[in-house]
Tab-separated table of C-alpha atoms in Angstrom:
chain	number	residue	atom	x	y	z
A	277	UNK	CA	-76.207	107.742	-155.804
A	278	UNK	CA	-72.609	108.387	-155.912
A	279	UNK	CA	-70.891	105.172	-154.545
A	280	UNK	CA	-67.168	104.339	-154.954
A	281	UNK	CA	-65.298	101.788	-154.380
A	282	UNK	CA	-61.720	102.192	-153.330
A	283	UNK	CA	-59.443	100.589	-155.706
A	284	UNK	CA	-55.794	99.865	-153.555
A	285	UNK	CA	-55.182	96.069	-154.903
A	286	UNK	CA	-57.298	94.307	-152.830
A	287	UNK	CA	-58.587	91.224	-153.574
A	288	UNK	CA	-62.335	90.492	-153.563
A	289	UNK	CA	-63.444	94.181	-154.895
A	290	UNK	CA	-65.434	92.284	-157.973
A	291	UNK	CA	-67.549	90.457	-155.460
A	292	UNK	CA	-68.501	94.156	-154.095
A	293	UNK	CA	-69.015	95.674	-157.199
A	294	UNK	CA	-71.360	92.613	-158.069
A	295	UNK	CA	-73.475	92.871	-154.435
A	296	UNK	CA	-74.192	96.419	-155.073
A	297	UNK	CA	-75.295	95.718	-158.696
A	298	UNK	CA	-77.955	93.114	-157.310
A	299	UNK	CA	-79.054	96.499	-155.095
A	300	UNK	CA	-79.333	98.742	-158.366
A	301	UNK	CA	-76.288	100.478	-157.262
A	302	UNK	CA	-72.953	101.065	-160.208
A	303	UNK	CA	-70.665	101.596	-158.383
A	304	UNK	CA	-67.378	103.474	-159.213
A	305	UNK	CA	-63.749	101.708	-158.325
A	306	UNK	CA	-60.893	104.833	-158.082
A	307	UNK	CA	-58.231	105.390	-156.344
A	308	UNK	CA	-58.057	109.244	-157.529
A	309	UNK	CA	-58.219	111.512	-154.553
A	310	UNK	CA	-60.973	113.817	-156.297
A	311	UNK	CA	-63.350	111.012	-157.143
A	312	UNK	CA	-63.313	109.616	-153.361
A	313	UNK	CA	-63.524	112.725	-152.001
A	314	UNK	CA	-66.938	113.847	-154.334
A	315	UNK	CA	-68.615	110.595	-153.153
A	316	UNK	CA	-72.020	110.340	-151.915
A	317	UNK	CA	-70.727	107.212	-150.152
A	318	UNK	CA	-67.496	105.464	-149.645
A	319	UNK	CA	-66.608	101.365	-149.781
A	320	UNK	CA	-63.265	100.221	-148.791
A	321	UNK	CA	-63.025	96.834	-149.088
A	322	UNK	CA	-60.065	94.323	-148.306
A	323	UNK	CA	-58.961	91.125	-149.023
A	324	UNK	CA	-55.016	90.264	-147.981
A	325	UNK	CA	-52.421	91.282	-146.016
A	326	UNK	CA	-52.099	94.358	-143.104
A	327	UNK	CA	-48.866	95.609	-143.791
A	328	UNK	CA	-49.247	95.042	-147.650
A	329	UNK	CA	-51.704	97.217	-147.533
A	330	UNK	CA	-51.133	100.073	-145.928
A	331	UNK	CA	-47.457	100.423	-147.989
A	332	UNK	CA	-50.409	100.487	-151.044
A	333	UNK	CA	-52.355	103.087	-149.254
A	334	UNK	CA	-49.164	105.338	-148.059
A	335	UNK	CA	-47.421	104.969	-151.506
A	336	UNK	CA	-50.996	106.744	-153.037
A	337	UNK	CA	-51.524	109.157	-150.303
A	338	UNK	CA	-54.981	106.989	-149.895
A	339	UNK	CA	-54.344	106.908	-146.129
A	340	UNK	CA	-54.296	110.688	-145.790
A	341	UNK	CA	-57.536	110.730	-148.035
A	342	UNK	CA	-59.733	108.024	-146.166
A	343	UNK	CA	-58.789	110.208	-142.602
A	344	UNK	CA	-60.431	112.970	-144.042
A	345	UNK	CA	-63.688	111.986	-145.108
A	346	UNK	CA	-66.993	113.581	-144.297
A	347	UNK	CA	-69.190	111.133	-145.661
A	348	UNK	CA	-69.993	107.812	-144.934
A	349	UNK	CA	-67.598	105.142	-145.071
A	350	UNK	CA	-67.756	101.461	-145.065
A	351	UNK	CA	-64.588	99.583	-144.534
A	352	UNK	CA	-65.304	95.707	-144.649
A	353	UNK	CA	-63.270	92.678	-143.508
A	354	UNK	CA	-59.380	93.831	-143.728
A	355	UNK	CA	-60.880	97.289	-144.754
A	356	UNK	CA	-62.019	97.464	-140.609
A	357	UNK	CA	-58.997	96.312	-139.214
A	358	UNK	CA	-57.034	99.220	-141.243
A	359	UNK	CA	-59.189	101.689	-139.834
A	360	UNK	CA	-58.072	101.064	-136.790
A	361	UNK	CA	-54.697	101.946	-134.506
A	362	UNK	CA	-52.764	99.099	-134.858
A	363	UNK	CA	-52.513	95.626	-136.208
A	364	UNK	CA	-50.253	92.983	-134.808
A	365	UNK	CA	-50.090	91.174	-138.467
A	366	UNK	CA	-46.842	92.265	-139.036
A	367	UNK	CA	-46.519	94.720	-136.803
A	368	UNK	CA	-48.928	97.442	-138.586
A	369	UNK	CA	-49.590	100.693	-138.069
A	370	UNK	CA	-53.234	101.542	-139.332
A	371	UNK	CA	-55.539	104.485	-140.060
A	372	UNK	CA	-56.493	104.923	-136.521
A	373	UNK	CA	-59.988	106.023	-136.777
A	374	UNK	CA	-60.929	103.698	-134.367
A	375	UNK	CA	-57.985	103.906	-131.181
A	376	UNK	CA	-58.189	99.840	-130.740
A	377	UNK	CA	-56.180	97.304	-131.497
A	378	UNK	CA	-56.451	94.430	-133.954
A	379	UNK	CA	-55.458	90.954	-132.644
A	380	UNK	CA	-54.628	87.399	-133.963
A	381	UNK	CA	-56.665	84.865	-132.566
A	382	UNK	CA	-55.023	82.352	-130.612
A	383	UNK	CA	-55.245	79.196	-132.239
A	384	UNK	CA	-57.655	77.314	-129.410
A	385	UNK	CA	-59.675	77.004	-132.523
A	386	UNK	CA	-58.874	76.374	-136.506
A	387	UNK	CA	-57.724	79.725	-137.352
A	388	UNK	CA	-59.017	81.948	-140.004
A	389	UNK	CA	-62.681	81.709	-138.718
A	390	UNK	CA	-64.131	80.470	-141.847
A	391	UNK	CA	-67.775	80.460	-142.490
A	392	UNK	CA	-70.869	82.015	-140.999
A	393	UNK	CA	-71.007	83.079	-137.627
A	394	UNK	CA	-73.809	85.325	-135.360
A	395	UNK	CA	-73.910	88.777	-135.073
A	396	UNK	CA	-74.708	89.746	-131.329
A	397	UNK	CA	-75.199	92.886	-129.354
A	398	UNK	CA	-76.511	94.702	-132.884
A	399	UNK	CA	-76.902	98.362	-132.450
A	400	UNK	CA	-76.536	100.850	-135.041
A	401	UNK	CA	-78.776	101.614	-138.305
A	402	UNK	CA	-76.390	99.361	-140.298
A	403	UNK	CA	-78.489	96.676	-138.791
A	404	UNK	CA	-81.686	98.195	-139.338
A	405	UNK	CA	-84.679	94.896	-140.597
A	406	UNK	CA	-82.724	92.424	-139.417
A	407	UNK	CA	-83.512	89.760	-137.228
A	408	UNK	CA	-81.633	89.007	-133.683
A	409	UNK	CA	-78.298	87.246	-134.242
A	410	UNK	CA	-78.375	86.970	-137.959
A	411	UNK	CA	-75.857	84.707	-140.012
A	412	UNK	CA	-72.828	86.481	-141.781
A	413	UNK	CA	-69.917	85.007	-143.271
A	414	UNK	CA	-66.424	85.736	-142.142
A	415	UNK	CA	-62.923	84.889	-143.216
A	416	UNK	CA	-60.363	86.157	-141.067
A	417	UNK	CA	-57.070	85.622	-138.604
A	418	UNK	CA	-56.884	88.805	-136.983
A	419	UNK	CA	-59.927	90.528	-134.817
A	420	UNK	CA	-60.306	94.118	-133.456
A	421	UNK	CA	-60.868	94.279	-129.808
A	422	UNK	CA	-63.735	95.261	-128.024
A	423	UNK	CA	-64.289	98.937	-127.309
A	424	UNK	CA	-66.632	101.690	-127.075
A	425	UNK	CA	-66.905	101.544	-131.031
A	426	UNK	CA	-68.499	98.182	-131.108
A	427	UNK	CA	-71.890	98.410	-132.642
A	428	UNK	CA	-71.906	94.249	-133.328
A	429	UNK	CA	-69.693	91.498	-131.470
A	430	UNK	CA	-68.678	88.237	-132.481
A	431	UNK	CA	-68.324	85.534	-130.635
A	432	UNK	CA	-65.120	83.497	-131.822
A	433	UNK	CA	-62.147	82.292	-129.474
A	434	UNK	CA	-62.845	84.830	-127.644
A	435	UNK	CA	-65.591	88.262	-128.266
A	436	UNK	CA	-64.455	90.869	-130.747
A	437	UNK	CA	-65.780	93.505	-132.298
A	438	UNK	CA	-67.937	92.049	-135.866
A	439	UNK	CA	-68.584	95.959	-136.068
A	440	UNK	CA	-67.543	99.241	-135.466
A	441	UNK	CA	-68.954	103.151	-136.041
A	442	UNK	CA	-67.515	106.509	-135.071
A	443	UNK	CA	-69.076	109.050	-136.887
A	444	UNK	CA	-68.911	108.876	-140.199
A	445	UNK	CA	-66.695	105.448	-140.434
A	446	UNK	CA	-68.533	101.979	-140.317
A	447	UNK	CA	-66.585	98.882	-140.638
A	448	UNK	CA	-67.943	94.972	-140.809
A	449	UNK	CA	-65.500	92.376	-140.093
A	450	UNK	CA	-67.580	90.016	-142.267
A	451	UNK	CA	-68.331	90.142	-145.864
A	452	UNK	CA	-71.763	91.488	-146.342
A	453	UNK	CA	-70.924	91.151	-150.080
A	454	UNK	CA	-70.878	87.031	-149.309
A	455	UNK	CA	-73.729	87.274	-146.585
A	456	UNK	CA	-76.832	86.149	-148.144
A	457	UNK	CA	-79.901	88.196	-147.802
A	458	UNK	CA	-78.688	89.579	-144.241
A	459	UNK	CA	-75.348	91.166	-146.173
A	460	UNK	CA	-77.832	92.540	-149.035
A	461	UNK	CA	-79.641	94.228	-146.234
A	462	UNK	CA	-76.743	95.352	-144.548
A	463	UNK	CA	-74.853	97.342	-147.827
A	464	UNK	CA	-78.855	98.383	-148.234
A	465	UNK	CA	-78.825	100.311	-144.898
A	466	UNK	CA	-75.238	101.303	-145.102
A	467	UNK	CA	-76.552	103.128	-148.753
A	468	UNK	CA	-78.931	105.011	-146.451
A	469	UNK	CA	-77.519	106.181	-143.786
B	276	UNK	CA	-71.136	80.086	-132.800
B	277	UNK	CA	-68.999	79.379	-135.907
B	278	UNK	CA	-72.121	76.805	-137.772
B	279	UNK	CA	-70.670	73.485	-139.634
B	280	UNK	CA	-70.705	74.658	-143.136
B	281	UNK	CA	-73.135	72.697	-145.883
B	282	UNK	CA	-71.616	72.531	-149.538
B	283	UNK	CA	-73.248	71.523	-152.868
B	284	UNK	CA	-70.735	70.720	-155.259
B	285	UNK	CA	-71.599	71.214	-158.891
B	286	UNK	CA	-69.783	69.205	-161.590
B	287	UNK	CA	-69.437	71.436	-164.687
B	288	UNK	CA	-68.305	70.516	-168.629
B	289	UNK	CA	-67.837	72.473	-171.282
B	290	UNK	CA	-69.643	75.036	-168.986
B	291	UNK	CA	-73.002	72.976	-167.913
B	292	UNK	CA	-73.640	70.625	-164.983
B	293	UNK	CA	-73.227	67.668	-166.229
B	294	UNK	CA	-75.069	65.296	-163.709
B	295	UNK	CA	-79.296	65.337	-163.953
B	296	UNK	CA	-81.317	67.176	-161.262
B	297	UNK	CA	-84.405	66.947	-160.549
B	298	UNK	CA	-85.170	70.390	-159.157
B	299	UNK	CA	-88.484	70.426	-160.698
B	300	UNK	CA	-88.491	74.392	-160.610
B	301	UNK	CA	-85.440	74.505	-162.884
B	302	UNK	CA	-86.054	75.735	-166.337
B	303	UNK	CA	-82.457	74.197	-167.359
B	304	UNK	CA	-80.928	71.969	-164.845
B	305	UNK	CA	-78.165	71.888	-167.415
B	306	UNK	CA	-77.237	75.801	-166.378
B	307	UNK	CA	-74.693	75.977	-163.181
B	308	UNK	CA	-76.156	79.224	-162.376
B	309	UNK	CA	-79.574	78.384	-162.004
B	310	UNK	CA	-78.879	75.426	-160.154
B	311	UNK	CA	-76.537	77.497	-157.955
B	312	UNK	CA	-78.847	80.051	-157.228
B	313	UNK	CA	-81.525	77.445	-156.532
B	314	UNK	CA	-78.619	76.023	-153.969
B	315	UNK	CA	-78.240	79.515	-152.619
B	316	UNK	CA	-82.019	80.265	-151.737
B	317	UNK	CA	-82.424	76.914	-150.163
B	318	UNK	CA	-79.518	77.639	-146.985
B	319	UNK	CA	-76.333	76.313	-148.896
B	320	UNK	CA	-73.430	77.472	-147.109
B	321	UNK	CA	-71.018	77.632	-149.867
B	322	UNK	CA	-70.614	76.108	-153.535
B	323	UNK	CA	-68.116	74.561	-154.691
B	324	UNK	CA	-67.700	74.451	-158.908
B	325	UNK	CA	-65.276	71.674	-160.434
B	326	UNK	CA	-64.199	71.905	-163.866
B	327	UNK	CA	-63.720	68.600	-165.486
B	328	UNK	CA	-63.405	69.971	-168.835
B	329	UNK	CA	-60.725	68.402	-171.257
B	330	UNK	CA	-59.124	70.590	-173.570
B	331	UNK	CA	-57.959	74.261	-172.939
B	332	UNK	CA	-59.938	75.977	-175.635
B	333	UNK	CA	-63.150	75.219	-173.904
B	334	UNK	CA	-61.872	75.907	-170.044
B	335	UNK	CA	-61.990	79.744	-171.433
B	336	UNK	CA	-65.871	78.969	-170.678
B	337	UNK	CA	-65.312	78.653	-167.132
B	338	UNK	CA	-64.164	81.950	-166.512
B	339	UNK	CA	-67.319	83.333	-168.288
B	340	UNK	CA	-69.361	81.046	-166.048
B	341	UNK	CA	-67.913	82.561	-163.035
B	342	UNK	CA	-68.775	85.568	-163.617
B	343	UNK	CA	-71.659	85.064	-164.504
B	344	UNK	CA	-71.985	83.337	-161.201
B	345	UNK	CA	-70.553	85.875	-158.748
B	346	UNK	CA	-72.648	88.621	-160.352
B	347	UNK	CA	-75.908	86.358	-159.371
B	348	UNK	CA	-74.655	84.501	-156.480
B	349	UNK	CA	-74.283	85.895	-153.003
B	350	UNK	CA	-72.651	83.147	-150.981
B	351	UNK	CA	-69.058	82.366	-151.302
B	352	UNK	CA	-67.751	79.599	-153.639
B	353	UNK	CA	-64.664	77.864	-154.673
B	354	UNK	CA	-63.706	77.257	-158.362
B	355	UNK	CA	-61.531	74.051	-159.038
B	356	UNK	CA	-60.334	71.502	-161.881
B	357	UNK	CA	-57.277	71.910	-164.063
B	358	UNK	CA	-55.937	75.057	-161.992
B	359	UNK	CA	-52.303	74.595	-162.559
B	360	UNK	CA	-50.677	78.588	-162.512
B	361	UNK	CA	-51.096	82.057	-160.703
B	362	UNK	CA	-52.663	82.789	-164.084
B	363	UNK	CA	-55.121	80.569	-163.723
B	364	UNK	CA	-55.911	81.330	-160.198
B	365	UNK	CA	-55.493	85.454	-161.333
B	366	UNK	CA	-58.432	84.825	-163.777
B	367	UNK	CA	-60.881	83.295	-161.658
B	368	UNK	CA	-60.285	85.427	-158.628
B	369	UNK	CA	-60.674	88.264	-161.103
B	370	UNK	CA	-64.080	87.081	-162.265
B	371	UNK	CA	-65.602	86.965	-159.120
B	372	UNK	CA	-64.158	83.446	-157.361
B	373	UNK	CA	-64.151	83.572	-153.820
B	374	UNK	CA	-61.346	80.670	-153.382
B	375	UNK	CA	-59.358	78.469	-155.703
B	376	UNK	CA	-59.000	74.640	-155.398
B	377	UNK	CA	-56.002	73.127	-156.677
B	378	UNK	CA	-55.035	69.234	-156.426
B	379	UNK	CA	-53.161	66.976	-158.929
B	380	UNK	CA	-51.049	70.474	-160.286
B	381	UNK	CA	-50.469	70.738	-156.187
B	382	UNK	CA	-49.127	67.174	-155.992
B	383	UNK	CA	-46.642	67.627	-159.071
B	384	UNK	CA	-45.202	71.256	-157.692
B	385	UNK	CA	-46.129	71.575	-154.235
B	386	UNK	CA	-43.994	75.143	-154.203
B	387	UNK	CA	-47.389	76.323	-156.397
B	388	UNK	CA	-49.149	76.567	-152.988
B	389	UNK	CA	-46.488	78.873	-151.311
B	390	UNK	CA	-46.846	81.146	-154.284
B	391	UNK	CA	-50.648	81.352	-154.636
B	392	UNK	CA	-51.278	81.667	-150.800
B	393	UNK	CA	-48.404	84.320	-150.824
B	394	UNK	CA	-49.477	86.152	-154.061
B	395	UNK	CA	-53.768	85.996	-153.310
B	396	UNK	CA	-53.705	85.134	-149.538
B	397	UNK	CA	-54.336	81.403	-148.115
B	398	UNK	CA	-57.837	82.014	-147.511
B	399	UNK	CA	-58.470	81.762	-151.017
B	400	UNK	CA	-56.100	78.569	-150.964
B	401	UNK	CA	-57.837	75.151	-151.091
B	402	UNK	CA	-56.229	71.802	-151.508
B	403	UNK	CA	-57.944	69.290	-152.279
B	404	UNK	CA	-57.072	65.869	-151.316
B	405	UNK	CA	-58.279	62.545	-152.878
B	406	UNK	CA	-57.404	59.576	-150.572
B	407	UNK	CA	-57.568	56.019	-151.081
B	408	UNK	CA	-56.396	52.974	-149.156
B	409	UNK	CA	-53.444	50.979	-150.610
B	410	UNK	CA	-52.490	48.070	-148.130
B	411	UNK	CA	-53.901	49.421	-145.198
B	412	UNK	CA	-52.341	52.695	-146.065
B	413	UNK	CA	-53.883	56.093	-146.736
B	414	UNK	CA	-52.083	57.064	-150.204
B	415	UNK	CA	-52.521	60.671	-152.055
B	416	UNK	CA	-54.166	59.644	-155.400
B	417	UNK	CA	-54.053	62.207	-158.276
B	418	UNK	CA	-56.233	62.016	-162.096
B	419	UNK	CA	-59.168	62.049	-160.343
B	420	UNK	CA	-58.405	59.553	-157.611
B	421	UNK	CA	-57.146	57.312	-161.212
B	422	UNK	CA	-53.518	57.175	-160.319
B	423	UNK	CA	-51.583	56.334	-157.050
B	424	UNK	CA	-48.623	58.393	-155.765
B	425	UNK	CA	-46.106	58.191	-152.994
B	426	UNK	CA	-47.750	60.346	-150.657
B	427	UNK	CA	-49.591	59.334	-147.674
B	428	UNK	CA	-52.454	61.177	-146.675
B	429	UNK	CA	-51.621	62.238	-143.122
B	430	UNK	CA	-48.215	63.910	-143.743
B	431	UNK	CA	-49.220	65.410	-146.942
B	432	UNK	CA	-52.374	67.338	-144.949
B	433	UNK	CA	-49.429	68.415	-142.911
B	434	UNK	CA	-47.501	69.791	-145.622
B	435	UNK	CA	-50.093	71.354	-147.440
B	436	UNK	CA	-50.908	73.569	-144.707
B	437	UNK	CA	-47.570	74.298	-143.912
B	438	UNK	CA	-47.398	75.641	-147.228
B	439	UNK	CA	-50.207	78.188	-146.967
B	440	UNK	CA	-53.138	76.254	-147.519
B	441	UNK	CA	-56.248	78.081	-146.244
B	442	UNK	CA	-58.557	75.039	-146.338
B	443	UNK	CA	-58.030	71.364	-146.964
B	444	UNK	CA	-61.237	69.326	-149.238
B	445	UNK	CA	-60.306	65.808	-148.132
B	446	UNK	CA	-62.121	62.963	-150.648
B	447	UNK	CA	-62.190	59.177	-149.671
B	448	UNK	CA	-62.129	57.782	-153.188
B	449	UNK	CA	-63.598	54.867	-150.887
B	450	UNK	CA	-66.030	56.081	-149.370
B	451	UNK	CA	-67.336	58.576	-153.381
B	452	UNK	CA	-70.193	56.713	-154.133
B	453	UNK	CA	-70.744	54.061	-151.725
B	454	UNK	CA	-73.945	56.175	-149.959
B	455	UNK	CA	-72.475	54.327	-146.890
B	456	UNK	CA	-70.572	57.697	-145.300
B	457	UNK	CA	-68.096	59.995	-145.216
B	458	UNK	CA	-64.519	58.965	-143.609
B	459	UNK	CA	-64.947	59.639	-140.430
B	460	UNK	CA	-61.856	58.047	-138.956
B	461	UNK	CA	-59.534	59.702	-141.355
B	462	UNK	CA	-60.953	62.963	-141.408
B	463	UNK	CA	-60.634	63.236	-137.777
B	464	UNK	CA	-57.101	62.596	-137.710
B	465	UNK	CA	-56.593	64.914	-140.521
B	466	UNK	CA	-58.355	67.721	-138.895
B	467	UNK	CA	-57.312	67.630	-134.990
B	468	UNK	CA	-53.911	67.635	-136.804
B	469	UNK	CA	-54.209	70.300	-138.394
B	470	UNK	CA	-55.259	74.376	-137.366
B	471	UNK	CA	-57.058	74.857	-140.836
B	472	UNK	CA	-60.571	74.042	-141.529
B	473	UNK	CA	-60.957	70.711	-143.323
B	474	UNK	CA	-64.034	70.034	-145.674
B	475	UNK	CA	-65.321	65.943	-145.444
B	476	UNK	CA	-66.127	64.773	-148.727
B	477	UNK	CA	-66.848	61.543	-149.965
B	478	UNK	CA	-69.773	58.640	-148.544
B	479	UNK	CA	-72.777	61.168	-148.401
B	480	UNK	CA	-75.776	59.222	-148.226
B	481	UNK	CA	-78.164	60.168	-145.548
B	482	UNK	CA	-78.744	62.988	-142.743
B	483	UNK	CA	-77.261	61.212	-140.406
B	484	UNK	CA	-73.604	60.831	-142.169
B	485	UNK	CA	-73.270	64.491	-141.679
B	486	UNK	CA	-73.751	64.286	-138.242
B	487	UNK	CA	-71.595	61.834	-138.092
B	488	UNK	CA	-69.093	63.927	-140.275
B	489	UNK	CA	-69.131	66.675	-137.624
B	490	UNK	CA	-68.916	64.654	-134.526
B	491	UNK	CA	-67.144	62.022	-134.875
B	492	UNK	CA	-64.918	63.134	-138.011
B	493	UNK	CA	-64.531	66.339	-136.638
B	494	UNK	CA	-64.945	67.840	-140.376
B	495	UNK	CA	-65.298	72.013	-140.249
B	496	UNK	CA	-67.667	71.958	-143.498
B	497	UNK	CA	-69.148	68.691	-145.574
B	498	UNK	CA	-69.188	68.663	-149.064
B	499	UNK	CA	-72.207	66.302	-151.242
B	500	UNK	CA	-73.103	66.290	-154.993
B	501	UNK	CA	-76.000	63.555	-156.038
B	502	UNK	CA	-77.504	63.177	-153.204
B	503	UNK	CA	-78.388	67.007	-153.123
B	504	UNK	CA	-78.615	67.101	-157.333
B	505	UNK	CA	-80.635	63.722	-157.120
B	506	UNK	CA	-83.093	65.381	-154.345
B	507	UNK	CA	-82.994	62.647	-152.477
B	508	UNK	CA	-81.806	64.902	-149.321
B	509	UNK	CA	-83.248	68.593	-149.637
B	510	UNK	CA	-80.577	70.943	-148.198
B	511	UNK	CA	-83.485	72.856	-145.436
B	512	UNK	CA	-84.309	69.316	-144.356
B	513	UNK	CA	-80.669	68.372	-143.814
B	514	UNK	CA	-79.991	72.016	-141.673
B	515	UNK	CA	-83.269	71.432	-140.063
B	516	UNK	CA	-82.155	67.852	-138.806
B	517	UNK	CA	-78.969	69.130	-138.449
B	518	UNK	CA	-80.043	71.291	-135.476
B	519	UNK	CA	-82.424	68.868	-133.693
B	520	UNK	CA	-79.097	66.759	-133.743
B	521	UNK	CA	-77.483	69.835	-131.503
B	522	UNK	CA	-74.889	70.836	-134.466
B	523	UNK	CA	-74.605	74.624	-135.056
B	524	UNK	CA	-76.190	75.278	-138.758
B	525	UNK	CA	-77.087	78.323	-140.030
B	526	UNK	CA	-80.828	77.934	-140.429
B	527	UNK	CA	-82.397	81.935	-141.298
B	528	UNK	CA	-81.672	82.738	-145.436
């Protein structure tokens, strides 16, 4: 299978690469518009900063590229809150393949979230052999809303959305790449969808 | 729920753990990864590696060994010990570290954690802190815990998250190796002070001390070395006690 990675300077894309070794899986790291576009399936992960970001994406034409894929994509941690509208870390617009907002969480709690947390409310393939409200392990600031994308919520402050799908676009805001045997099965479906 | 994270910490020379285990499935309790992985399988939350390895030629190891542990290892851990530049903190990101832990090199040039947590993020940013009690003061100590400086504790945990840290690892050097602990009083001043997460290290001795850790010293995550290396507390039996005590702990593998 045809997986790539895509490379726009985000941190953490090692740890990826390594996770979908463990499954069998080489996967390819590009940021060439032809090489996305031929994949059988497409990871876009994301350590860092919003705005940072999508300056990285818009300065490649990336952004233009992810919009127009057919096949399925995974965007994980930062990589979901890009694909959607907006993002109020610095005042960011995003990919907007998901018409929600991303949030920062107000700081009742210690903000980032750091460390494992549930995932509720499962429903989508993505989540296909797992058990109810498995473990996964998040590190984040910012959360997208709930909305009629959610296929997995979080509980955390308050509930967001640990998942999202609208047709061929899956995101997960926690690192399946860091989740134990429950992230292993997760990239595992998301390979065969 | 957000669970109270469990973390082994693995001492590492020359690119081997250098205290015994007694795992008695381990081929070589001498190699990190093994003993890692072992770690990993059993419910550890997260790892932390620390480097106490002298001279520069052979720290080049370290970055070999994390790779070789992020390309077996699928929990996150934190790589720390002698980190004193972005290119330090560049090469073990690269490799596959999931944070950074910087201390002493923090203390001498406390601009170094604007510039990693602006360069790599702050979530990747922790700061360790080893305390110790001079004249009923809580005093920064840096050398591993050898040497004495002018900080105190409580406004230097201030600081250090001001300046980006993502994560504070707070060590009694009181407390390191009594079996009697962890700092309970301190910690929970440190970490209703502070919006970060703050990992309790230090005292580790029996179940209970963790419980205590997360109630009453209102610690995020709680870090232990011999008592999980010596077997003395297997890390299922601590989450399993863990729960019956009511504290959120991630239990499934």
């Amino acid at each position: 299978m045809n997986v790539v990675i895509i490379d726009y300077n985000a941190g953490n894309t090692q740890s990826v690469i390594y996770a979908l070794n463990r499954l069998g899986v080489e996967p390819v790291l590009s940021a060439d518009q032809e090489v996305i576009q031929a994949a059988d399936k497409v990871i876009f992960p994301g350590v860092g900063e919003a705005s940072t970001a999508m300056s990285f994406l818009k300065e490649r034409k990336l952004d233009e590229v992810i919009k127009s894929l057919k096949q399925p994509v995974f965007g994980v941690c930062l990589g979901l809150q890009l694909l959607c509208k907006h993002s109020e870390e610095n005042d960011t617009d995003c990919l907007g393949i998901f018409d929600i907002n991303v949030k920062k969480f107000e700081p009742k709690l210690k903000v980032p979230q750091m460390g494992w947390n549930n995932l509720e409310a499962m429903n989508s393939p993505l989540f296909d052999g797992l058990n109810e409200a498995p473990y996964v392990y998040y590190v984040h600031s910012y959360y997208a809303e709930l909305s009629e994308y959610t296929i997995a919520e979080t509980n955390y402050v308050n509930r967001f959305s640990a998942a999202l799908n609208k047709d061929n676009f899956y995101a997960l805001q926690a690192h399946p790449e860091k989740s134990g045997k429950v992230g292993e099965q997760i990239l595992k479906n998301f390979l065969s969808l | 729920m957000l669970t109270k994270r469990i973390i082994p910490c693995l001492d590492i020379k020359d690119g081997r753990t250098v205290k015994g285990v007694n795992f008695v499935e381990l081929r070589d309790a001498g190699d990190p990864v093994e003993l890692a992985a072992q770690y990993a399988r059993e419910g550890a939350d997260e790892l932390v590696f620390l480097d106490i390895t002298a001279t520069v030629e052979k720290r080049k190891t370290l970055v070999e060994l994390v790779k070789r542990v992020a390309a077996e290892i699928n929990i996150p851990f934190t790589v720390g010990g002698g980190i004193s530049t972005k290119e330090d903190v560049s090469a073990l990101l690269d490799a596959g570290a999931d944070k950074i832990s910087i201390n002493s090199s923090a203390v001498k040039r406390p601009e170094l954690i604007n510039e990693l947590a602006l360069e790599f993020g702050s979530q990747c940013v922790v700061v360790a802190i080893d305390t110790r009690l001079v004249n009923g003061e809580h005093i920064v100590h840096v050398r591993g815990g050898r040497t004495a400086t002018e900080l105190r504790t409580i406004s230097w945990a201030k600081e250090v998250q001001d300046r980006g840290a993502g994560e504070i690892l707070l060590t009694s050097m009181d407390h390191d190796g009594t079996k009697a602990g962890f700092a309970d009083a301190l910690t929970a001043e440190v970490s209703e002070m502070l919006s970060i997460p703050v990992i309790a290290s230090g005292g580790a001795g029996a179940m209970n001390h963790f419980v205590d850790s997360f109630t009453k010293g209102k610690s995020d995550a709680a870090l232990a070395a011999s008592i999980f290396h010596f077997g003395e507390i297997s890390i299922p039996a601590l989450k399993n006690y863990l729960n019956t005590e009511n504290i959120p702990v991630r239990i499934e593998i």
